[in-house]
Amino acid sequence: MKSILDFLVKSHVEKIKQPIFKLYSSQIEILQEPIDFYLQLHKGVKYSSKRILMSTLYFGTGNLEKYLVAQIDNSIKRNKKLKVGMLMDYMRGNRVNKRQESSRTLVENLKRDNLHNNNVKLAFYYNPSTNKILTLDSESGLREIFGVHHMKFYVFDDDIVLTGANLSEDYFVERQDRYFYIRNAPELANYLQDLFDVISNNSYQIHESGELVLFNNQPNPVKQTQKFIKVFKNQFKMFLYSNQIEPKTISFTDQNLKPQNSEETILNQENMDSKVTDSHETNQEDQQQQVEEEEEPEIIDITPDNYFQENKQISLELQEKKEKATQLLQNSFNEVEIHQIMRKLEDTLFYEDKRKSGELAELGGPVYFFPTIQLSAINHIQDEQFFLEFLDYIGSNEGYQLKFASGYMNFTDKIIQKIMNSKFQYQLDLLTAAPQANGFFEGGRVKKHIPFFYRYFEYNLLKLALKFNRKNIRINEYSRGQWTFHSKGLWLYENQVQNGESNYVSNPYPVFTAIGSSNYCNRSYQRDTELQFYIYSQCNKFSKELHIENERQFNYSQDVTEKKLSYKEYGLSLSVVAFAKFLRSFL
């Protein structure tokens, strides 16, 4: 059995020369709850000295968001060298509520009040595929169905939060997503800076006057659509070219690539070229330790046990305070109360962050990050191609189990074909939102029906599974009180070979995951901008944390079957089915 790492190197590095970022497990913290995400944003803002970058669909207009923006403003005023960049979707960011508030009105004073050194960039990406008639109505959400800026990443100096979450109070309190906090990763942060720059430079930006303008003689995406696409495409190609690596210089160590008694070394860690981005230089003592560990077939792990024990103790100490904070945030979004909560948690939470940022960041096993980008407006479909090749790979090799999550599950026909026609029937467990856990539940007009459109897509997938005799496909719906579900990504479990190719030992923890903005649907691949990170773990403890993350989310779900979904009470009326089919490419 070959390792998934074989596939990653061939498809991502050798084929398209895209970068790889090598980190260590102790640099990565998997956040579990929305409140953790919100607090991490505040910590990032508080301690940033060089840059703050925020790429999101939109900023909400509640008190939690206002408080966060106020802290960003304070940081700019305290540090004249701090550069702040925000990138949002033009349509969603300019949509106004009943109080005539929008993402734009929330953040525009950051530009007006901080004109020194031109250190604030507020950009709104305009999708050139948007219907030109609908652009005239600034209050219409219909403008967004043609495609939005959907990438989510948050950079604080050289620290990063990768997630699928936007910046509004639902995502801070009771909308479940996934969140990876990464410490001290300058190369990855610089890559995201470059990506931010190329998109924001091809976006509308808030001028010091408060108006939205295009800089540097950029073509107008509304009036000069084809010229805009051409210019944007050329600039994006330069971004890709500047981040390319030479595949012939890349090599890895993967202890799972060989059976226990094999003498074959498929890839050599010692010859890894500097082109593979490594956040830490390894001293001679560390190199000797790695060589010694390469003689054993186990997953690399050099993190001392007491490191995780101390983290656990800290987590237990913070849990009670975090629970109280969550209750307060849910019951009242008063700005004064939020400030008091943050002050109470500051000593413990921020002390923990300082404590982890020193020598402990050099410990742990390797974890490799492979970024993919989807920009269908300029025909850059890297993420779609990569994921289809990934499904081909695991479908043609034995020994895999795939767990997958999406709050809006609507697989493309190509993905469904790959799943149904795979040579080996790997176990596939799917997690999606129950209608009441869908963000559109009980919305107005058409929106209130959208959760049932997605349920129809579930039903249709299960019918196809029966038709193709794929008994190993299961769907679970997430339901947790008043919470909504927005998680997306995958967890791949790779069984280990022992005593011949047909004898497998089950690996209890995933060795591979994906986190980002894509829902792997028609909308993600044909309309929105998406950023995804595929992550390969060579650290057993990090893999265990991935497993815990996965279990926490599946624990709030119940399985559904084709038979169950056919019952009337599950909401699949004839009208729902008809509209779901008609609107599928927009969902």
mmCIF file of C-alpha atoms in Angstrom, residues 185-379:
data_model
loop_
_atom_site.group_PDB
_atom_site.id
_atom_site.type_symbol
_atom_site.label_atom_id
_atom_site.label_comp_id
_atom_site.label_asym_id
_atom_site.label_seq_id
_atom_site.Cartn_x
_atom_site.Cartn_y
_atom_site.Cartn_z
ATOM 1 C CA ALA A 185 5.103 30.504 10.568
ATOM 2 C CA PRO A 186 6.586 33.441 8.603
ATOM 3 C CA GLU A 187 6.783 31.692 5.225
ATOM 4 C CA LEU A 188 3.150 30.622 5.346
ATOM 5 C CA ALA A 189 2.128 34.088 6.555
ATOM 6 C CA ASN A 190 4.068 35.692 3.698
ATOM 7 C CA TYR A 191 2.387 33.368 1.192
ATOM 8 C CA LEU A 192 -1.010 34.487 2.492
ATOM 9 C CA GLN A 193 0.174 38.100 2.326
ATOM 10 C CA ASP A 194 1.024 37.600 -1.363
ATOM 11 C CA LEU A 195 -2.369 36.011 -2.012
ATOM 12 C CA PHE A 196 -4.096 38.834 -0.150
ATOM 13 C CA ASP A 197 -2.194 41.421 -2.189
ATOM 14 C CA VAL A 198 -2.949 39.988 -5.616
ATOM 15 C CA ILE A 199 -6.693 39.759 -4.916
ATOM 16 C CA SER A 200 -7.008 43.059 -3.046
ATOM 17 C CA ASN A 201 -5.079 44.884 -5.784
ATOM 18 C CA ASN A 202 -7.780 43.689 -8.181
ATOM 19 C CA SER A 203 -10.592 44.799 -5.889
ATOM 20 C CA TYR A 204 -12.374 47.982 -4.976
ATOM 21 C CA GLN A 205 -10.745 49.765 -2.040
ATOM 22 C CA ILE A 206 -12.006 52.363 0.397
ATOM 23 C CA HIS A 207 -10.403 55.704 -0.376
ATOM 24 C CA GLU A 208 -9.629 58.192 2.391
ATOM 25 C CA SER A 209 -12.740 60.046 1.239
ATOM 26 C CA GLY A 210 -14.839 56.987 2.065
ATOM 27 C CA GLU A 211 -15.606 56.166 -1.567
ATOM 28 C CA LEU A 212 -14.921 52.783 -3.153
ATOM 29 C CA VAL A 213 -12.355 53.160 -5.929
ATOM 30 C CA LEU A 214 -10.066 51.096 -8.152
ATOM 31 C CA PHE A 215 -6.362 51.888 -7.825
ATOM 32 C CA ASN A 216 -3.446 51.633 -10.274
ATOM 33 C CA ASN A 217 -5.658 52.051 -13.351
ATOM 34 C CA GLN A 218 -7.260 48.668 -12.826
ATOM 35 C CA PRO A 219 -10.020 47.841 -15.364
ATOM 36 C CA ASN A 220 -13.566 48.175 -14.095
ATOM 37 C CA PRO A 221 -15.032 44.672 -13.493
ATOM 38 C CA VAL A 222 -18.527 45.930 -14.408
ATOM 39 C CA LYS A 223 -17.836 48.034 -17.495
ATOM 40 C CA GLN A 224 -14.623 46.350 -18.678
ATOM 41 C CA THR A 225 -15.285 42.795 -17.589
ATOM 42 C CA GLN A 226 -13.123 40.930 -20.107
ATOM 43 C CA LYS A 227 -10.207 43.310 -19.709
ATOM 44 C CA PHE A 228 -10.490 43.010 -15.915
ATOM 45 C CA ILE A 229 -10.380 39.208 -16.148
ATOM 46 C CA LYS A 230 -7.320 39.319 -18.419
ATOM 47 C CA VAL A 231 -5.371 41.684 -16.157
ATOM 48 C CA PHE A 232 -6.329 39.805 -12.994
ATOM 49 C CA LYS A 233 -5.399 36.483 -14.578
ATOM 50 C CA ASN A 234 -1.943 37.743 -15.582
ATOM 51 C CA GLN A 235 -1.251 39.144 -12.136
ATOM 52 C CA PHE A 236 -2.410 35.927 -10.504
ATOM 53 C CA LYS A 237 -0.092 33.919 -12.763
ATOM 54 C CA MET A 238 2.776 36.039 -11.470
ATOM 55 C CA PHE A 239 1.736 35.206 -7.910
ATOM 56 C CA LEU A 240 1.756 31.494 -8.745
ATOM 57 C CA TYR A 241 5.084 31.730 -10.538
ATOM 58 C CA SER A 242 6.757 33.565 -7.658
ATOM 59 C CA ASN A 243 5.712 30.796 -5.258
ATOM 60 C CA GLN A 244 6.686 27.826 -7.434
ATOM 61 C CA ILE A 245 9.213 25.231 -6.321
ATOM 62 C CA GLU A 246 11.319 22.771 -8.301
ATOM 63 C CA PRO A 247 9.985 19.224 -7.776
ATOM 64 C CA LYS A 248 13.315 17.494 -8.411
ATOM 65 C CA THR A 249 14.696 19.025 -5.218
ATOM 66 C CA ILE A 250 11.874 17.847 -2.956
ATOM 67 C CA SER A 251 12.091 14.821 -0.710
ATOM 68 C CA PHE A 252 10.384 13.675 2.466
ATOM 69 C CA THR A 253 10.559 11.072 5.146
ATOM 70 C CA ASP A 254 7.360 9.154 5.696
ATOM 71 C CA GLN A 255 7.574 6.287 8.138
ATOM 72 C CA ASN A 256 4.254 4.924 6.879
ATOM 73 C CA LEU A 257 5.622 4.390 3.382
ATOM 74 C CA LYS A 258 7.341 1.133 4.285
ATOM 75 C CA PRO A 259 6.432 -2.098 6.075
ATOM 76 C CA GLN A 260 8.013 -2.634 9.462
ATOM 77 C CA ASN A 261 10.879 -4.762 8.132
ATOM 78 C CA SER A 262 11.428 -2.968 4.830
ATOM 79 C CA GLU A 263 14.871 -1.503 4.123
ATOM 80 C CA GLU A 264 13.557 0.707 1.371
ATOM 81 C CA THR A 265 13.726 4.436 2.007
ATOM 82 C CA ILE A 266 11.380 5.976 -0.494
ATOM 83 C CA LEU A 267 12.212 9.589 0.240
ATOM 84 C CA ASN A 268 15.123 10.996 2.251
ATOM 85 C CA GLN A 269 14.487 13.674 4.875
ATOM 86 C CA GLU A 270 18.162 14.720 5.004
ATOM 87 C CA ASN A 271 18.107 15.862 1.372
ATOM 88 C CA MET A 272 15.035 18.031 1.716
ATOM 89 C CA ASP A 273 15.718 21.186 -0.246
ATOM 90 C CA SER A 274 15.347 24.588 1.318
ATOM 91 C CA LYS A 275 12.572 25.230 -1.192
ATOM 92 C CA VAL A 276 10.287 23.220 1.077
ATOM 93 C CA THR A 277 9.346 25.946 3.472
ATOM 94 C CA ASP A 278 10.591 25.139 6.971
ATOM 95 C CA SER A 279 9.740 27.472 9.806
ATOM 96 C CA HIS A 280 12.645 26.274 11.983
ATOM 97 C CA GLU A 281 16.269 25.427 11.223
ATOM 98 C CA THR A 282 17.213 22.081 12.708
ATOM 99 C CA ASN A 283 20.440 22.031 14.714
ATOM 100 C CA GLN A 284 22.866 19.112 14.636
ATOM 101 C CA GLU A 285 21.403 17.509 17.733
ATOM 102 C CA ASP A 286 17.882 17.576 16.247
ATOM 103 C CA GLN A 287 19.172 16.128 12.956
ATOM 104 C CA GLN A 288 20.795 13.239 14.806
ATOM 105 C CA GLN A 289 17.530 12.617 16.643
ATOM 106 C CA GLN A 290 15.621 12.548 13.343
ATOM 107 C CA VAL A 291 18.104 10.083 11.811
ATOM 108 C CA GLU A 292 17.704 7.792 14.803
ATOM 109 C CA GLU A 293 13.920 7.972 14.552
ATOM 110 C CA GLU A 294 13.976 7.191 10.813
ATOM 111 C CA GLU A 295 15.196 3.717 11.689
ATOM 112 C CA GLU A 296 11.815 2.964 13.256
ATOM 113 C CA PRO A 297 8.546 2.663 11.314
ATOM 114 C CA GLU A 298 6.495 4.746 13.735
ATOM 115 C CA ILE A 299 5.107 8.193 13.057
ATOM 116 C CA ILE A 300 7.601 10.887 14.021
ATOM 117 C CA ASP A 301 6.883 12.428 17.414
ATOM 118 C CA ILE A 302 9.464 14.217 19.538
ATOM 119 C CA THR A 303 7.166 16.223 21.773
ATOM 120 C CA PRO A 304 7.657 15.483 25.493
ATOM 121 C CA ASP A 305 4.638 14.155 27.357
ATOM 122 C CA ASN A 306 4.705 16.896 29.969
ATOM 123 C CA TYR A 307 4.100 19.518 27.258
ATOM 124 C CA PHE A 308 0.645 18.116 26.554
ATOM 125 C CA GLN A 309 -0.042 17.476 30.245
ATOM 126 C CA GLU A 310 0.664 21.113 31.037
ATOM 127 C CA ASN A 311 -1.578 22.191 28.169
ATOM 128 C CA LYS A 312 -4.343 19.976 29.541
ATOM 129 C CA GLN A 313 -4.027 21.531 32.989
ATOM 130 C CA ILE A 314 -4.223 25.010 31.494
ATOM 131 C CA SER A 315 -7.279 24.010 29.467
ATOM 132 C CA LEU A 316 -9.029 22.683 32.575
ATOM 133 C CA GLU A 317 -8.294 25.904 34.451
ATOM 134 C CA LEU A 318 -9.705 27.988 31.607
ATOM 135 C CA GLN A 319 -12.758 25.876 30.864
ATOM 136 C CA GLU A 320 -14.947 27.222 33.660
ATOM 137 C CA LYS A 321 -14.138 30.822 32.766
ATOM 138 C CA LYS A 322 -14.762 30.178 29.087
ATOM 139 C CA GLU A 323 -18.137 28.594 29.810
ATOM 140 C CA LYS A 324 -19.184 31.602 31.872
ATOM 141 C CA ALA A 325 -17.982 33.909 29.127
ATOM 142 C CA THR A 326 -19.955 31.981 26.535
ATOM 143 C CA GLN A 327 -23.149 32.290 28.580
ATOM 144 C CA LEU A 328 -22.660 36.023 28.940
ATOM 145 C CA LEU A 329 -21.970 36.472 25.251
ATOM 146 C CA GLN A 330 -25.057 34.485 24.331
ATOM 147 C CA ASN A 331 -27.342 36.376 26.689
ATOM 148 C CA SER A 332 -26.098 39.884 26.029
ATOM 149 C CA PHE A 333 -24.019 41.499 23.344
ATOM 150 C CA ASN A 334 -23.544 44.692 25.331
ATOM 151 C CA GLU A 335 -20.159 46.206 24.476
ATOM 152 C CA VAL A 336 -19.306 47.055 28.088
ATOM 153 C CA GLU A 337 -19.922 43.470 29.174
ATOM 154 C CA ILE A 338 -17.783 42.152 26.339
ATOM 155 C CA HIS A 339 -14.947 44.411 27.450
ATOM 156 C CA GLN A 340 -15.254 43.139 31.019
ATOM 157 C CA ILE A 341 -15.199 39.530 29.839
ATOM 158 C CA MET A 342 -12.068 40.082 27.805
ATOM 159 C CA ARG A 343 -10.334 41.788 30.729
ATOM 160 C CA LYS A 344 -11.153 38.882 33.045
ATOM 161 C CA LEU A 345 -9.775 36.324 30.606
ATOM 162 C CA GLU A 346 -6.772 38.375 29.549
ATOM 163 C CA ASP A 347 -4.308 37.286 32.235
ATOM 164 C CA THR A 348 -4.905 33.572 31.753
ATOM 165 C CA LEU A 349 -5.489 33.347 28.014
ATOM 166 C CA PHE A 350 -2.809 35.812 26.966
ATOM 167 C CA TYR A 351 -0.318 34.383 29.445
ATOM 168 C CA GLU A 352 -0.881 30.962 27.904
ATOM 169 C CA ASP A 353 -0.148 32.380 24.464
ATOM 170 C CA LYS A 354 3.120 33.967 25.601
ATOM 171 C CA ARG A 355 4.125 30.761 27.316
ATOM 172 C CA LYS A 356 3.695 28.716 24.154
ATOM 173 C CA SER A 357 5.463 31.133 21.818
ATOM 174 C CA GLY A 358 9.024 30.421 22.978
ATOM 175 C CA GLU A 359 11.128 27.312 22.961
ATOM 176 C CA LEU A 360 8.166 24.924 22.878
ATOM 177 C CA ALA A 361 7.450 25.933 19.274
ATOM 178 C CA GLU A 362 10.542 23.957 18.199
ATOM 179 C CA LEU A 363 9.153 20.667 19.488
ATOM 180 C CA GLY A 364 6.879 18.119 17.888
ATOM 181 C CA GLY A 365 6.655 16.097 14.709
ATOM 182 C CA PRO A 366 6.467 17.442 11.137
ATOM 183 C CA VAL A 367 3.148 18.523 9.623
ATOM 184 C CA TYR A 368 3.024 19.527 5.930
ATOM 185 C CA PHE A 369 0.614 22.110 4.490
ATOM 186 C CA PHE A 370 -0.378 21.995 0.795
ATOM 187 C CA PRO A 371 -2.448 25.041 -0.319
ATOM 188 C CA THR A 372 -4.939 24.959 -3.196
ATOM 189 C CA ILE A 373 -6.829 27.906 -4.681
ATOM 190 C CA GLN A 374 -10.036 28.128 -6.698
ATOM 191 C CA LEU A 375 -10.689 31.254 -8.798
ATOM 192 C CA SER A 376 -13.185 30.153 -11.405
ATOM 193 C CA ALA A 377 -13.685 33.719 -12.689
ATOM 194 C CA ILE A 378 -10.194 33.535 -14.204
ATOM 195 C CA ASN A 379 -10.411 29.780 -14.884
#
